[in-house]
PDB file of C-alpha atoms in Angstrom:
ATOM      1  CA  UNK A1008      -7.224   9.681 -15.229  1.00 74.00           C
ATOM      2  CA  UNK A1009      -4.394  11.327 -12.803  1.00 86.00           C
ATOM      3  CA  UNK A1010      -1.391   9.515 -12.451  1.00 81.00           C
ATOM      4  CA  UNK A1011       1.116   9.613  -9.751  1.00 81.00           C
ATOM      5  CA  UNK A1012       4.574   7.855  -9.313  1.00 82.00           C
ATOM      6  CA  UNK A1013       4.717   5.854  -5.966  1.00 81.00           C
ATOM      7  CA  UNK A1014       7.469   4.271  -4.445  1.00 80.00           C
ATOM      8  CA  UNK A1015       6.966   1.448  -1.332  1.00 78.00           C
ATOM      9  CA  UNK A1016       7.761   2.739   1.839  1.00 81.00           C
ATOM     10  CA  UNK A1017      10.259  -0.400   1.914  1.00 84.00           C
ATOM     11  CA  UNK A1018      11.018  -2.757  -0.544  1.00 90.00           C
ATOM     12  CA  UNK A1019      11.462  -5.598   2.310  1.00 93.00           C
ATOM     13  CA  UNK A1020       8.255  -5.407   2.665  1.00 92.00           C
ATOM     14  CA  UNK A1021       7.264  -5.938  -1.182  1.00 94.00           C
ATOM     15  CA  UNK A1022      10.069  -8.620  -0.935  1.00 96.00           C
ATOM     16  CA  UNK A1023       8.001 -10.338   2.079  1.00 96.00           C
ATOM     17  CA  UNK A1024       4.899  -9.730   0.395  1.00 96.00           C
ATOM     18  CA  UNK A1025       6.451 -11.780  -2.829  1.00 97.00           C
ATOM     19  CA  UNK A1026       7.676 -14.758  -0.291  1.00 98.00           C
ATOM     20  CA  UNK A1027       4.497 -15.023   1.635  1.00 97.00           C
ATOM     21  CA  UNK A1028       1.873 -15.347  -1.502  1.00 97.00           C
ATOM     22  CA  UNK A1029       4.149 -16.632  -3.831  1.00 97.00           C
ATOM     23  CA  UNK A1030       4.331 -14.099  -5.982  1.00 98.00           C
ATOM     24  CA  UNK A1031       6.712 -12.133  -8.419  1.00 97.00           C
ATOM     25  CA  UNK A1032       8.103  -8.769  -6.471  1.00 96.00           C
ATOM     26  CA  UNK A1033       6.521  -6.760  -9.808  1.00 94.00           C
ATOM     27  CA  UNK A1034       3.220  -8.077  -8.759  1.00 97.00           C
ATOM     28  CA  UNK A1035       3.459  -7.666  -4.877  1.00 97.00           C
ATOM     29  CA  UNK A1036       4.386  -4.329  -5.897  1.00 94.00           C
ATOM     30  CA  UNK A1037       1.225  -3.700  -7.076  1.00 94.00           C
ATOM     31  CA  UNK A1038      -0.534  -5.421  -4.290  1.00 96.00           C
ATOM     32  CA  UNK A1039       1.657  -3.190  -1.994  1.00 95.00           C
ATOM     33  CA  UNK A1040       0.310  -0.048  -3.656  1.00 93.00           C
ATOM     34  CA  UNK A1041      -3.487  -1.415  -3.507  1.00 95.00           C
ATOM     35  CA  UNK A1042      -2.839  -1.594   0.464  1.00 95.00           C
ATOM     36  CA  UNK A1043      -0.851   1.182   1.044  1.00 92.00           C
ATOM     37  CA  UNK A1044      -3.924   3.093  -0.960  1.00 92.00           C
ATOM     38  CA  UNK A1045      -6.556   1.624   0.124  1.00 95.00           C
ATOM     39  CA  UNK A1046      -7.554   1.313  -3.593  1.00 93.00           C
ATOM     40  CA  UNK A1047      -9.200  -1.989  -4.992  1.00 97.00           C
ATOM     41  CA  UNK A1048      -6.486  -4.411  -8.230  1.00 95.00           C
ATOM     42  CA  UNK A1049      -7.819  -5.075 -11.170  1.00 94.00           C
ATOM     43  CA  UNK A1050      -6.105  -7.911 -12.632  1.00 94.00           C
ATOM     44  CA  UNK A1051      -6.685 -11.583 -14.605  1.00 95.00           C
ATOM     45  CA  UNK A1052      -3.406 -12.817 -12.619  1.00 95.00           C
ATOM     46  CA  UNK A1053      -4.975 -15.729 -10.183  1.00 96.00           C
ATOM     47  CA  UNK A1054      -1.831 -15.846  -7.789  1.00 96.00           C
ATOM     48  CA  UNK A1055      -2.267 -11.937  -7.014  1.00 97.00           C
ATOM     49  CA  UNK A1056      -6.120 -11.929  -7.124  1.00 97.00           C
ATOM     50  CA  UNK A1057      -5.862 -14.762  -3.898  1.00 97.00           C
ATOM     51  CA  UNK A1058      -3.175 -12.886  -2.805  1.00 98.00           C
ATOM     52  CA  UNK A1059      -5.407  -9.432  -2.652  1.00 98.00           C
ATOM     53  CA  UNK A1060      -8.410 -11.175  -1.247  1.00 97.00           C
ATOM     54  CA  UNK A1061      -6.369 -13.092   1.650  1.00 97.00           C
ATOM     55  CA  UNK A1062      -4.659  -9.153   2.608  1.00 97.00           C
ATOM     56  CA  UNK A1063      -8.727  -7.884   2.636  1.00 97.00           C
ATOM     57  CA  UNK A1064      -7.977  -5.464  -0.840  1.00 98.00           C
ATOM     58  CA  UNK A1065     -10.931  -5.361  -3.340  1.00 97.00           C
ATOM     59  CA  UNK A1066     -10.436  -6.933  -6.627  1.00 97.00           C
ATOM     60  CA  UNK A1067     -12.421  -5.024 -10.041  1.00 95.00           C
ATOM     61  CA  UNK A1068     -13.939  -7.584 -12.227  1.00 84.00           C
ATOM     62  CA  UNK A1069     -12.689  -7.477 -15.441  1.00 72.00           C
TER      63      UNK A1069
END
């Protein structure tokens, strides 16, 4: 599988995304990468599987 290294376009808006879902800036980082990509999460976390679904990103059932 290809990897790349991303960085958010700003990290207010990871910040915000943290604030507004309640959840920990490592895991709105990853929800800001799923809607900057347009690329589904996979993930067991509950707080950033609601937070995925209420932004419209896909979720992978694991």
């Amino acid at each position: 599988m290809p990897v790349r290294l991303a960085d958010p376009v700003s990290y207010d808006g990871v910040f915000d995304l943290a604030n507004r879902h309640g959840l920990t800036v490592y895991d709105a980082a990853y929800l800001d990468l799923a809607l900057r990509a347009g690329l589904p999460l996979a993930s067991l976390d509950n707080a950033l599987c609601n937070a995925a679904r209420r932004c419209g990103v896909g979720l992978i059932q694991v």
